[in-house]
Structure formats: C-alpha cells, structure tokens
Amino acid sequence: MSFKDKVIYQIYPKSFLDTNQDGVGDLLGIQKKLPYLKKLGVDMLWLSPIYPSPQNDNGYDVADYTAINPLFGTMEDFESLMAAAKDLNIEIMLDMVFNHVSTDHEWFQKALAGEKKYQDYFILRDQPTDWVSKFGGNAWAPFGDTDQYYLHLYDETQADLDWHNPAVRDELFNVLRFWLDKGVKGFRFDVINVIGKDQVLQDCPENDGKPAYTDRPINHEFIHMMNQATFGHDPEVITVGEMSSTTIENCILYTEPQREELNMTFNFHHLKVDYQDGKKWTQMPFDFEKLKELFHSWGTQMSVGNGWNALFWNNHDQPRALNRFIEVAEYRVAGAKMLASAIHLNRGTPYIYMGEEIGMLDPDFDSMAEYVDVESLNAYQELIAAGKTEKAAFEIVKAKSRDNSRTPMQWDQTTYSGFSETTPWLPLGKTADSINVEKELTEGSIFSYYQQLIQLRKEYPVISEGTYQAFLAEHPAIYGYLRSYQDQELLVLNNFFAEAVVIELPERFMKGEVLINNYPAAELTKELVLKSYQSLAIYR
Ligand code: GLC
Ligand code: CA
C-alpha cells in the first residue's frame, strides 16, 4: 500500500456515533457508519485512542495499551469493526501515545509503590528543570512521598516515559506487535518528536523549555529502532508522526524513506498563523502571507529533500479551519471546498477530520460551563489570573478551545442530531439542524466535492507523485502551486479571500483541462478571474 495515493479519515471515537445510548460514541457506532465512509472513498480510518484510560485527556492518558476501554466496547467489537472495514477495503490506523502513560497505568503505580524496575521507566529527578507543561504550569510534579519529581510534559496525570531504558522500548515495541498481529495497518504516533530527551536535562528559559527536549538527535535513533523492530518489515503499514514545534530539516529526516523512520509527519506551523506572537491563547485574524510562505517552504523543501507531509486543516486539537480562515456567514460552502482543494491536490497524504466533509463549524458555546477539555479549563484560569475579564477570557477560549472540534458528529435533524438518544458527553454545535450528514447528502455539495478530490488523487499520478513548486508566490490573495510528474503538470490556484482577483494564466495552461473547480465551469483565458474563495485545478 503506497501511502501517496491514499486519503485518511480521522475519527474521534467519543463523538462519532453512540449505539448503546450512554452519550459517548463507540466502536459499534463506527462500524455502523462504514458504508458512509466507503461512500466518501477514504482508505484508512485513524481512531483517536480507544484504550482504557481515566480520560483526563480524553484517552491520550493511556492506562493499558493492549486493551479496549469498556466505554467504547470490547476487543470483539474492535475485531469486528476491523474485519468489516477490511471487507470494504478500508484499513485501521491506531493512535500510539508513547511519550507518556497515565499515572493510572500499572507501570506508574508499581513505580510509586517502590519497585525500582518501574521507577526506571520514568523520568525522575531530584532537581527539576524550569520547563513548563504544555497544558500550563510546572512540567514536574512530586513523585509520591519521595523527594523526587517526575516529568510530565502534558497533564500531571500523563507521566513521560524514559526511552533510554531498553525495557521501556521493548514494552512499547510489543504493543505495536500486538496490534500488528491483529491486522492493524496504520499507526499515528502522538507527539513522537519529544520522546528522546537528553540524558542530562538542562534548564531552558526559551520557549517554555521546548528547545531542550524537542527533535533531539537521539529522537531519530529511537524512531529508527522502533521501525526496525516492528512495522518496518511490513510495506503495507502506514505511519505518521505528530511533530510538536518541529522543523523542515527534522521532518525530512523523519520521513526520507532510506532512513527508515516514518512515512510522514504532521506539523502545526500553518495552524499558528492566527497566534499573536506565537501564543495560542490570543486572538488575531490569520496572516495569509505567513500561511503562504509556510506552505511554499514546506512544500518545496520536502519535495526537494524527498520527505513527505501529512496534509490537514483539522484534527481533534484544533478549532475548525472554516471558522479560522473563511468568512463562513456568507462563504461556508465555497470556502470549505477551497480549503479542501488546497491540501488534497498538494504533495503529501491528506487527512480529513470527521465532519469536515460536511462543512461542520465550531459549536458556538455560550459559557465556560460547556467546555470540558483540561487544556481549555487551565487556559481560562491562567487568562483570568493574568488580569483578563471573564468575558475576554471566555472569548479567547471560545475561539481556541480543542472542544471546538470534539463536539458530536452531526448526522441528522433528530434530537441530539442522530449521534445519540441521550445527552452527549459534550454538547452539540448550534448548527446541528442546518449542517448535518442527512442534509448534506440530499442537498449539499461539499461531500461530493471531497469524493471527487479523493478519486482524483487515485487517477492522476501528478497529484500523488508529482513534485511541488510555488506559483505566484508574491500574490497577496492567491495560494498557488504547480505539480509536475513526467510530462504532466497540474496548476492549482486558491483564492483565500472573498474579493475576486485577476491573474495572468500562463499560455500553456489556456488549453488545459479543469480537473476540479468550486464554481461553474469557466473559460481559461489569459486574464483569469478567481471569484470569492475560488479554487481551480488545471491539468495539462
Ligand atoms: C497530542 C494529542 C493531544 C494530546 C497530547 C498529549 O498533541 O493530539 O490530543 O492532548 O498529544 O498526549
Ligand atoms: Ca456509547
């Protein structure tokens, strides 16, 4: 299975479909919707964590890597889901959270109880560093009633593992073997570029300590070891690493095939272009120049360096891209299609986050009482402590909370939108009645646009294999690029704004074929008009 012509669909299991009416999505719910996903045309389903967990970070705090959380069902349910998916030629990608375990995990509990063997699984120090947790506050917490501290780059209940310990690596590689034996063909590795800490940890006042533990050279060695010990032997397996605050140079190293690390990487630079001074808990209109520059530098350098990007606008940690980049009140549909084209025709493997294919929006919650995410709750407290009014703090959380994308999938217009018959664990978005699958499939056009994009990737090697070059790099409104493969070329033009613009179409494309367009057919003239959020792909 080459990963270049595939499209992967991310499911947040808690919010997809609830079949036993407890308000939480489950594995049987995913199985039930397989025909829908087949209709869309995706090749693989990435499931956010489904393992036993106290759910302090919605499953990214794993308490047992080789079991199913009863909240989601049983191992039989998982096997049945996988078999049913395989019947439809859809594979499963599991989320592997290998930087840390839940403090409920047996390893941490045994460590706390004094077992030396398990204490060596964690990063314990007498003297903590000045690093700041990514969820706010100190990154170190007292280790039981000893005088030591354990490192937690995330929540206090997510204890970082010590990858230098060969016993830890063995345990984790066995986890991969367990799931490979079950027929799992994909792995998404959570924050995998911070697993390799240096042996001597240093204070680092810069950027909350990130440079001290991110993309360290040893990190590449650990990933290579993991590849060689497990999935590296099966060319059908697809791997993607989530890279926090990374660089292009490192992502080329992680994905250049000869290095045998991973197939592709997620990076988040393009989703920080609406962060003021690089800080998440602020509000600012997105900076198009920066976005374009990032797309071009990543696109070009990964192409030249033979690296591979995972392409995405949305996931379970991001507010919906439509709310960030598009004037949705007027242009939700055209905007959704333009954003989709911008990445699906690009060089890399596209990911669709559930609901994106019907143009779902942020939920528009009315008060802090509706938010549950640990990061949002901490951020709100920190904003208040920093002197913001309740209203101002709420507005920021509302724009930035991870809960924005975690609300239940909007299936139809019944109570709870067909997600469940009972109150969902997180409230539905306000637009559930107007934006839902049932409506989209009867009168919408976003879903069918995604279907087309997915098929185009399978039909045209220029999309799956072609090189990347910037086009009109200086234009203030157009994100354009050129893909080339053998004697074929594809020119993709995306207008990121509501104002129409005119560009000069190169001669050789005037007789080209329009592969996809989010407006009715247009003539290819030298002076080409691109309407509000128009996206056009011309093949020759
Ligand atoms: C990743 C996950 C996020 C989680 C964090 C810690 O960024 O996507 O949801 O909170 O890692 O595991
Ligand atoms: Ca359920």
Coordinates of C-alpha atoms and ligand atoms in Angstrom, one line a residue:
M1 CA 0.0 0.0 0.0
S2 CA 1.6 3.1 -1.1
F3 CA 0.6 6.0 1.1
K4 CA 0.9 8.5 -1.6
D5 CA -2.5 8.0 -3.3
K6 CA -4.4 7.3 0.0
V7 CA -6.7 9.6 2.0
I8 CA -7.0 9.0 5.7
Y9 CA -10.1 9.9 7.8
Q10 CA -9.8 10.8 11.5
I11 CA -12.4 9.7 13.9
Y12 CA -12.7 11.0 17.5
P13 CA -14.5 7.9 18.8
K14 CA -16.1 9.6 21.7
S15 CA -18.0 11.9 19.3
F16 CA -18.8 9.8 16.2
L17 CA -21.8 7.7 17.0
D18 CA -23.3 6.3 20.2
T19 CA -25.0 2.9 19.8
N20 CA -25.7 1.9 23.5
Q21 CA -27.1 5.3 24.5
D22 CA -24.7 6.3 27.2
G23 CA -23.9 9.6 25.5
V24 CA -20.5 8.5 24.3
G25 CA -19.6 7.3 20.8
D26 CA -18.4 3.7 20.5
L27 CA -16.7 1.1 18.2
L28 CA -20.1 -0.3 17.1
G29 CA -21.0 3.2 16.1
I30 CA -18.0 3.4 13.8
Q31 CA -18.8 0.0 12.3
K32 CA -22.3 1.2 11.6
K33 CA -21.1 4.1 9.6
L34 CA -18.6 2.2 7.5
P35 CA -20.8 2.4 4.4
Y36 CA -20.9 6.2 4.8
L37 CA -17.1 6.3 4.9
K38 CA -16.8 3.9 2.0
K39 CA -19.1 6.2 0.0
L40 CA -16.8 9.1 0.8
G41 CA -13.9 7.0 -0.6
V42 CA -11.3 7.1 2.2
D43 CA -8.7 4.3 2.5
M44 CA -7.9 4.3 6.2
L45 CA -9.5 5.3 9.5
W46 CA -7.3 6.9 12.2
L47 CA -9.0 6.3 15.5
S48 CA -8.0 8.6 18.4
P49 CA -7.2 6.5 21.5
I50 CA -9.7 3.7 22.4
Y51 CA -7.7 2.2 25.3
P52 CA -8.5 2.0 29.0
S53 CA -7.9 5.5 30.4
P54 CA -9.2 7.8 33.1
Q55 CA -9.9 10.2 30.3
N56 CA -8.3 13.2 31.9
D57 CA -7.0 13.9 28.4
N58 CA -9.7 12.1 26.5
G59 CA -7.7 8.9 26.1
Y60 CA -4.3 10.4 25.4
D61 CA -3.7 9.3 29.0
V62 CA -3.4 5.6 28.4
A63 CA -3.7 3.1 31.3
D64 CA -3.4 -0.1 29.2
Y65 CA -2.0 -0.1 25.7
T66 CA -3.4 -3.5 24.6
A67 CA -7.0 -3.5 25.7
I68 CA -10.2 -1.7 24.7
N69 CA -11.8 0.9 27.0
P70 CA -15.3 -0.5 28.0
L71 CA -16.6 3.0 27.3
F72 CA -16.0 2.2 23.6
G73 CA -16.8 -1.5 23.6
T74 CA -14.8 -4.8 23.8
M75 CA -11.9 -6.4 21.9
E76 CA -14.5 -8.4 20.0
D77 CA -16.1 -5.1 18.9
F78 CA -12.7 -3.9 17.7
E79 CA -12.1 -7.1 15.8
S80 CA -15.5 -7.0 14.3
L81 CA -15.0 -3.3 13.2
M82 CA -11.7 -4.2 11.7
A83 CA -13.0 -7.2 9.8
A84 CA -16.0 -5.2 8.5
A85 CA -13.7 -2.4 7.4
K86 CA -11.3 -4.7 5.6
D87 CA -14.3 -6.2 3.7
L88 CA -14.8 -2.7 2.3
N89 CA -11.0 -2.3 1.7
I90 CA -10.7 0.2 4.5
E91 CA -7.8 -0.2 7.0
I92 CA -7.5 0.9 10.6
M93 CA -4.8 3.3 11.9
L94 CA -4.4 3.3 15.7
D95 CA -3.1 6.2 17.8
M96 CA 0.0 5.3 19.8
V97 CA 0.7 7.5 22.7
F98 CA 4.2 6.6 23.5
N99 CA 5.7 9.7 25.1
H100 CA 3.8 9.2 28.3
V101 CA 1.4 6.9 30.2
S102 CA -1.5 7.7 32.5
T103 CA -0.4 7.8 36.1
D104 CA -3.1 5.1 36.5
H105 CA -1.0 2.8 34.3
E106 CA 0.3 -0.3 36.2
W107 CA 3.9 0.8 35.4
F108 CA 3.5 4.1 37.2
Q109 CA 1.6 2.5 40.1
K110 CA 4.3 0.0 40.6
A111 CA 6.9 2.7 40.4
L112 CA 5.0 4.7 43.1
A113 CA 4.8 1.5 45.2
G114 CA 8.6 1.5 45.2
E115 CA 9.5 -1.0 42.5
K116 CA 12.9 0.1 41.2
K117 CA 12.4 -1.7 37.9
Y118 CA 9.4 0.5 37.2
Q119 CA 10.8 3.7 38.6
D120 CA 13.4 3.3 35.8
Y121 CA 10.5 3.6 33.3
F122 CA 10.0 7.2 34.1
I123 CA 12.0 10.4 34.2
L124 CA 12.6 11.1 37.9
R125 CA 15.0 13.8 39.1
D126 CA 16.0 15.2 42.5
Q127 CA 16.3 18.6 40.9
P128 CA 13.6 19.6 38.4
T129 CA 14.3 21.9 35.4
D130 CA 12.4 25.1 34.6
W131 CA 10.3 23.5 31.9
V132 CA 6.7 24.5 31.5
S133 CA 4.0 21.9 30.9
K134 CA 2.2 22.2 27.5
F135 CA -1.0 22.3 29.4
G136 CA 0.2 25.0 31.7
G137 CA 2.1 25.1 35.0
N138 CA 5.2 23.3 36.1
A139 CA 6.3 20.3 34.0
W140 CA 7.4 18.4 37.1
A141 CA 5.3 17.0 39.9
P142 CA 6.3 15.4 43.2
F143 CA 6.8 11.7 42.9
G144 CA 4.7 10.2 45.7
D145 CA 6.2 11.0 49.1
T146 CA 9.8 10.7 47.9
D147 CA 11.9 13.8 47.5
Q148 CA 12.0 13.3 43.7
Y149 CA 10.0 14.8 40.8
Y150 CA 8.6 13.1 37.7
L151 CA 8.5 14.8 34.3
H152 CA 5.1 15.4 32.7
L153 CA 5.3 17.5 29.5
Y154 CA 1.5 17.3 29.4
D155 CA -1.0 16.9 32.2
E156 CA 0.1 15.9 35.7
T157 CA -1.6 12.6 35.1
Q158 CA 0.5 11.9 32.0
A159 CA 4.0 10.8 33.1
D160 CA 6.7 10.9 30.5
L161 CA 8.4 7.5 29.8
D162 CA 12.2 7.1 29.7
W163 CA 13.0 5.8 26.2
H164 CA 16.7 5.4 27.1
N165 CA 15.7 2.4 29.1
P166 CA 15.7 -0.6 26.8
A167 CA 13.0 -2.3 28.9
V168 CA 10.6 0.6 28.1
R169 CA 11.3 0.3 24.4
D170 CA 10.7 -3.4 24.5
E171 CA 7.4 -2.9 26.2
L172 CA 6.3 -0.3 23.6
F173 CA 7.5 -2.4 20.6
N174 CA 5.5 -5.3 22.0
V175 CA 2.5 -3.1 22.0
L176 CA 3.0 -2.5 18.3
R177 CA 3.5 -6.2 17.6
F178 CA 0.2 -6.9 19.4
W179 CA -1.8 -4.6 17.2
L180 CA 0.1 -5.6 14.0
D181 CA -0.8 -9.3 14.8
K182 CA -4.5 -8.2 14.9
G183 CA -4.2 -6.8 11.4
V184 CA -3.8 -3.1 12.1
K185 CA -2.2 -1.4 9.1
G186 CA -1.6 2.1 10.4
F187 CA -0.1 3.9 13.3
R188 CA -0.3 7.6 14.3
F189 CA 2.4 8.4 16.8
D190 CA 1.4 11.0 19.3
V191 CA 4.0 13.8 19.9
I192 CA 6.7 11.4 18.8
N193 CA 9.4 14.1 18.4
V194 CA 9.7 14.6 22.2
I195 CA 10.3 11.0 23.2
G196 CA 14.0 11.4 23.1
K197 CA 15.2 13.5 25.9
D198 CA 18.8 14.1 26.6
Q199 CA 20.3 12.2 29.5
V200 CA 21.3 15.3 31.3
L201 CA 18.3 17.6 31.4
Q202 CA 19.1 21.4 31.3
D203 CA 17.2 24.5 32.3
C204 CA 15.9 26.3 29.2
P205 CA 14.1 29.6 29.7
E206 CA 13.5 29.9 26.0
N207 CA 10.0 29.0 24.8
D208 CA 8.9 27.1 27.9
G209 CA 11.9 24.7 27.6
K210 CA 10.8 23.3 24.3
P211 CA 14.3 23.5 22.6
A212 CA 15.7 21.3 25.4
Y213 CA 13.5 18.3 24.6
T214 CA 12.2 18.7 21.0
D215 CA 13.7 16.9 18.0
R216 CA 16.9 15.9 19.8
P217 CA 19.2 13.8 17.6
I218 CA 18.5 10.7 19.8
N219 CA 14.9 11.0 18.9
H220 CA 15.7 9.9 15.3
E221 CA 17.6 6.9 16.7
F222 CA 14.6 5.8 18.8
I223 CA 12.2 6.0 15.9
H224 CA 14.6 4.1 13.7
M225 CA 14.9 1.4 16.3
M226 CA 11.1 1.2 16.6
N227 CA 10.8 1.0 12.8
Q228 CA 13.3 -1.8 12.6
A229 CA 11.9 -3.8 15.5
T230 CA 8.3 -3.6 14.3
F231 CA 6.4 -2.1 11.4
G232 CA 9.5 -1.6 9.2
H233 CA 9.1 -5.1 7.9
D234 CA 5.6 -4.6 6.5
P235 CA 5.5 -2.3 3.5
E236 CA 1.7 -2.2 3.8
V237 CA 1.8 -0.3 7.1
I238 CA 1.4 3.4 7.0
T239 CA 3.0 5.5 9.8
V240 CA 2.6 9.2 10.7
G241 CA 4.3 11.1 13.4
E242 CA 2.8 14.0 15.2
M243 CA 5.6 16.6 15.5
S244 CA 5.3 19.3 18.0
S245 CA 7.2 22.6 17.3
T246 CA 9.4 20.9 14.7
T247 CA 11.5 22.0 11.7
I248 CA 11.5 21.1 8.0
E249 CA 15.0 19.7 8.3
N250 CA 13.9 17.3 11.0
C251 CA 10.7 16.3 9.1
I252 CA 12.9 15.4 6.1
L253 CA 15.0 13.3 8.4
Y254 CA 11.9 11.6 9.9
T255 CA 10.4 10.7 6.5
E256 CA 13.2 10.3 3.9
P257 CA 12.5 6.6 3.1
Q258 CA 16.1 5.4 3.2
R259 CA 16.4 6.5 6.9
E260 CA 13.6 4.0 7.8
E261 CA 11.9 6.2 10.4
L262 CA 8.3 7.1 9.4
N263 CA 6.2 7.6 6.3
M264 CA 5.1 11.1 7.0
T265 CA 4.8 13.8 9.6
F266 CA 2.2 16.3 10.9
N267 CA 3.5 19.7 11.7
F268 CA 1.5 22.6 13.0
H269 CA 3.2 25.8 11.8
H270 CA 0.4 26.6 9.3
L271 CA -2.1 26.4 12.1
K272 CA -0.3 29.0 14.2
V273 CA -0.7 31.8 11.7
D274 CA -3.5 33.3 13.8
Y275 CA -1.5 33.2 17.0
Q276 CA -0.4 36.6 18.3
D277 CA 3.4 36.4 19.0
G278 CA 3.2 32.7 18.6
K279 CA 0.9 32.3 21.6
K280 CA -2.1 30.1 21.3
W281 CA -4.4 31.9 23.8
T282 CA -4.7 35.1 21.9
Q283 CA -6.9 36.2 19.0
M284 CA -5.9 37.6 15.7
P285 CA -7.1 37.3 12.1
F286 CA -4.9 34.8 10.2
D287 CA -1.8 36.1 8.5
F288 CA -2.1 35.0 4.8
E289 CA 1.5 36.0 3.9
K290 CA 2.8 33.7 6.7
L291 CA 0.5 30.9 5.7
K292 CA 1.5 31.0 2.1
E293 CA 5.2 31.3 2.9
L294 CA 4.9 28.2 5.2
F295 CA 3.1 26.2 2.6
H296 CA 5.7 27.1 0.0
S297 CA 8.7 26.5 2.1
W298 CA 7.4 23.1 3.5
G299 CA 6.1 22.1 0.1
T300 CA 9.3 22.9 -1.8
Q301 CA 11.8 21.7 0.7
M302 CA 10.0 18.4 1.5
S303 CA 9.8 17.9 -2.3
V304 CA 13.5 18.5 -2.9
G305 CA 14.6 16.6 0.2
N306 CA 12.3 13.6 -0.5
G307 CA 10.3 14.0 2.7
W308 CA 6.6 13.5 2.9
N309 CA 3.9 15.7 4.6
A310 CA 0.7 14.7 6.2
L311 CA -1.7 17.4 4.9
F312 CA -4.5 18.6 7.1
W313 CA -6.6 21.6 8.3
N314 CA -8.4 20.0 11.2
N315 CA -8.0 17.5 13.9
H316 CA -9.2 16.9 17.5
D317 CA -6.8 19.6 18.8
Q318 CA -7.8 22.4 16.5
P319 CA -10.8 24.7 16.2
R320 CA -12.5 24.1 12.8
A321 CA -10.5 25.6 10.0
L322 CA -13.6 27.1 8.4
N323 CA -14.0 29.4 11.4
R324 CA -10.4 30.4 11.2
F325 CA -9.8 31.0 7.6
I326 CA -13.1 31.7 5.9
E327 CA -15.9 34.3 6.2
V328 CA -18.4 31.5 7.0
A329 CA -21.5 33.5 7.3
E330 CA -21.5 34.0 3.6
Y331 CA -19.0 31.6 2.1
R332 CA -19.0 28.4 4.1
V333 CA -19.5 26.2 1.1
A334 CA -17.1 27.8 -1.4
G335 CA -14.6 28.2 1.5
A336 CA -14.8 24.6 2.6
K337 CA -14.1 23.4 -1.0
M338 CA -11.3 25.8 -1.5
L339 CA -9.6 24.7 1.7
A340 CA -10.1 21.1 0.7
S341 CA -8.5 21.6 -2.7
A342 CA -5.6 23.5 -1.3
I343 CA -4.4 20.4 0.6
H344 CA -5.9 17.4 -1.4
L345 CA -4.1 18.4 -4.6
N346 CA -0.9 19.1 -2.7
R347 CA 2.2 16.9 -2.3
G348 CA 1.6 14.7 0.7
T349 CA -1.1 12.5 2.2
P350 CA -4.4 14.3 3.0
Y351 CA -6.3 13.7 6.2
I352 CA -10.0 14.5 6.7
Y353 CA -11.2 15.1 10.2
M354 CA -14.8 13.9 10.9
G355 CA -17.4 16.5 10.0
E356 CA -15.0 18.4 7.7
E357 CA -16.6 16.6 4.7
I358 CA -20.0 18.3 5.5
G359 CA -18.5 21.6 6.4
M360 CA -19.1 21.4 10.2
L361 CA -18.4 24.6 12.2
D362 CA -17.3 25.4 15.8
P363 CA -20.1 24.8 18.2
D364 CA -20.6 28.4 19.4
F365 CA -21.0 27.5 23.1
D366 CA -22.5 30.2 25.4
S367 CA -20.5 29.7 28.6
M368 CA -17.4 28.1 30.1
A369 CA -19.8 25.5 31.7
E370 CA -20.0 23.8 28.3
Y371 CA -16.2 23.2 28.0
V372 CA -14.6 20.0 29.4
D373 CA -11.1 20.0 27.9
V374 CA -8.3 20.1 30.5
E375 CA -6.3 22.5 28.4
S376 CA -9.1 24.9 27.9
L377 CA -10.0 24.9 31.6
N378 CA -6.4 25.6 32.6
A379 CA -6.0 28.3 30.0
Y380 CA -9.2 30.0 31.2
Q381 CA -7.8 30.1 34.7
E382 CA -4.5 31.4 33.5
L383 CA -6.1 34.2 31.4
I384 CA -8.1 35.3 34.5
A385 CA -5.0 35.2 36.7
A386 CA -3.2 37.3 34.1
G387 CA -5.9 40.0 34.5
K388 CA -8.4 39.3 31.7
T389 CA -12.0 39.9 32.4
E390 CA -14.3 36.8 32.4
K391 CA -15.8 37.9 29.1
A392 CA -12.5 38.4 27.4
A393 CA -11.1 35.1 28.7
F394 CA -14.2 33.3 27.5
E395 CA -14.0 34.8 24.0
I396 CA -10.4 33.5 23.7
V397 CA -11.3 30.1 24.9
K398 CA -14.3 30.0 22.5
A399 CA -12.0 30.8 19.6
K400 CA -9.2 28.4 20.5
S401 CA -10.6 25.5 22.6
R402 CA -9.9 22.0 21.4
D403 CA -13.5 21.2 22.3
N404 CA -14.5 23.1 19.1
S405 CA -13.7 20.1 17.0
R406 CA -14.7 17.5 19.6
T407 CA -18.5 18.1 19.6
P408 CA -20.6 15.1 18.4
M409 CA -20.8 14.4 14.7
Q410 CA -23.9 15.9 13.2
W411 CA -25.8 13.1 11.4
D412 CA -29.4 14.3 11.0
Q413 CA -32.1 16.6 12.4
T414 CA -33.4 14.4 15.2
T415 CA -32.8 15.1 18.8
Y416 CA -29.0 15.1 19.5
S417 CA -28.5 15.1 15.8
G418 CA -28.7 11.3 15.4
F419 CA -25.5 11.0 17.5
S420 CA -27.3 9.6 20.5
E421 CA -30.7 9.4 22.1
T422 CA -29.4 10.8 25.3
T423 CA -27.4 13.9 26.4
P424 CA -24.0 13.7 24.7
W425 CA -20.8 13.9 26.8
L426 CA -20.1 17.2 25.1
P427 CA -22.9 19.5 23.8
L428 CA -23.7 19.5 20.1
G429 CA -22.9 22.5 18.0
K430 CA -25.6 25.1 17.4
T431 CA -25.7 24.5 13.7
A432 CA -26.6 20.8 14.0
D433 CA -30.0 21.3 12.4
S434 CA -28.7 23.1 9.4
I435 CA -25.4 21.3 8.9
N436 CA -25.6 17.5 9.1
V437 CA -24.9 14.4 7.0
E438 CA -28.5 13.8 6.0
K439 CA -28.9 17.3 4.7
E440 CA -25.5 17.4 3.0
L441 CA -26.2 14.1 1.2
T442 CA -29.5 15.3 -0.2
E443 CA -28.9 19.0 -0.9
G444 CA -25.3 19.8 -0.2
S445 CA -22.2 19.8 -2.4
I446 CA -19.2 19.7 -0.1
F447 CA -19.3 15.9 0.5
S448 CA -19.4 15.2 -3.3
Y449 CA -16.5 17.7 -3.8
Y450 CA -14.4 15.6 -1.3
Q451 CA -15.4 12.5 -3.1
Q452 CA -14.1 14.0 -6.3
L453 CA -10.8 15.1 -4.7
I454 CA -10.2 11.6 -3.3
Q455 CA -10.8 10.0 -6.7
L456 CA -8.6 12.5 -8.5
R457 CA -5.7 11.5 -6.3
K458 CA -6.1 7.9 -7.3
E459 CA -6.4 8.7 -11.0
Y460 CA -3.7 11.2 -11.5
P461 CA -0.1 10.4 -10.6
V462 CA 0.7 14.1 -10.9
I463 CA -1.3 14.5 -7.7
S464 CA 0.0 11.5 -5.8
E465 CA 3.6 11.6 -7.1
G466 CA 4.4 15.0 -8.6
T467 CA 6.9 17.4 -7.4
Y468 CA 5.9 20.8 -5.8
Q469 CA 6.8 24.3 -6.9
A470 CA 5.4 27.6 -5.7
F471 CA 3.3 29.5 -8.3
L472 CA 2.5 33.3 -8.0
A473 CA 4.4 33.2 -4.7
E474 CA 4.2 37.0 -4.4
H475 CA 0.4 37.3 -4.9
P476 CA -1.4 38.8 -1.9
A477 CA -4.5 36.6 -2.1
I478 CA -3.7 33.5 -4.1
Y479 CA -2.1 30.4 -2.8
G480 CA -0.9 28.7 -6.0
Y481 CA 1.3 25.8 -6.7
L482 CA 2.5 23.7 -9.6
R483 CA 2.8 19.9 -9.5
S484 CA 4.9 18.1 -12.1
Y485 CA 5.2 14.5 -13.0
Q486 CA 6.9 13.2 -16.1
D487 CA 5.4 15.3 -18.9
Q488 CA 2.2 16.2 -16.9
E489 CA 1.6 19.4 -15.0
L490 CA -1.1 20.5 -12.6
L491 CA -1.7 24.1 -11.7
V492 CA -3.7 24.7 -8.5
L493 CA -5.0 28.2 -7.8
N494 CA -6.7 29.0 -4.5
N495 CA -8.2 32.4 -3.7
F496 CA -8.1 32.8 0.1
F497 CA -10.3 35.8 0.2
A498 CA -13.8 37.0 -0.6
E499 CA -12.7 39.6 -3.0
A500 CA -12.3 38.5 -6.6
V501 CA -8.9 38.8 -8.2
V502 CA -7.5 38.6 -11.7
I503 CA -4.3 36.7 -12.5
E504 CA -2.4 36.0 -15.6
L505 CA -2.7 32.4 -16.7
P506 CA 0.5 31.0 -18.4
E507 CA -0.1 30.4 -22.1
R508 CA 0.4 26.6 -21.8
F509 CA -2.5 26.2 -19.4
M510 CA -5.0 28.0 -21.6
K511 CA -5.7 24.8 -23.4
G512 CA -5.6 22.7 -20.2
E513 CA -8.3 20.7 -18.7
V514 CA -10.1 21.9 -15.5
L515 CA -10.0 18.9 -13.1
I516 CA -11.9 20.5 -10.4
N517 CA -13.5 23.9 -9.7
N518 CA -15.7 25.1 -6.9
Y519 CA -17.6 27.3 -9.3
P520 CA -19.5 26.5 -12.5
A521 CA -17.2 25.9 -15.5
A522 CA -15.2 28.9 -16.6
E523 CA -13.3 29.6 -19.7
L524 CA -9.5 29.5 -19.4
T525 CA -8.5 33.0 -20.6
K526 CA -5.2 34.8 -20.3
E527 CA -6.8 37.2 -17.8
L528 CA -8.3 34.7 -15.4
V529 CA -10.7 35.9 -12.7
L530 CA -10.8 34.0 -9.5
K531 CA -14.1 34.6 -7.6
S532 CA -14.6 34.6 -3.8
Y533 CA -12.7 31.7 -2.3
Q534 CA -12.5 30.1 -5.8
S535 CA -10.2 27.1 -6.3
L536 CA -9.3 25.9 -9.7
A537 CA -7.0 23.0 -10.8
I538 CA -5.8 22.9 -14.4
Y539 CA -4.2 19.9 -15.9
R540 CA -2.0 19.6 -19.0
Ligands
GLC1 C1 -1.2 15.2 21.1 C2 -2.7 14.9 21.0 C3 -3.4 15.6 22.1 C4 -2.9 15.2 23.4 C5 -1.4 15.4 23.5 C6 -0.8 14.6 24.7 O1 -1.0 16.5 20.8 O2 -3.1 15.1 19.7 O3 -4.8 15.5 22.0 O4 -3.5 16.0 24.4 O5 -0.8 14.8 22.4 O6 -1.0 13.2 24.5
CA2 CA -21.8 4.5 23.7

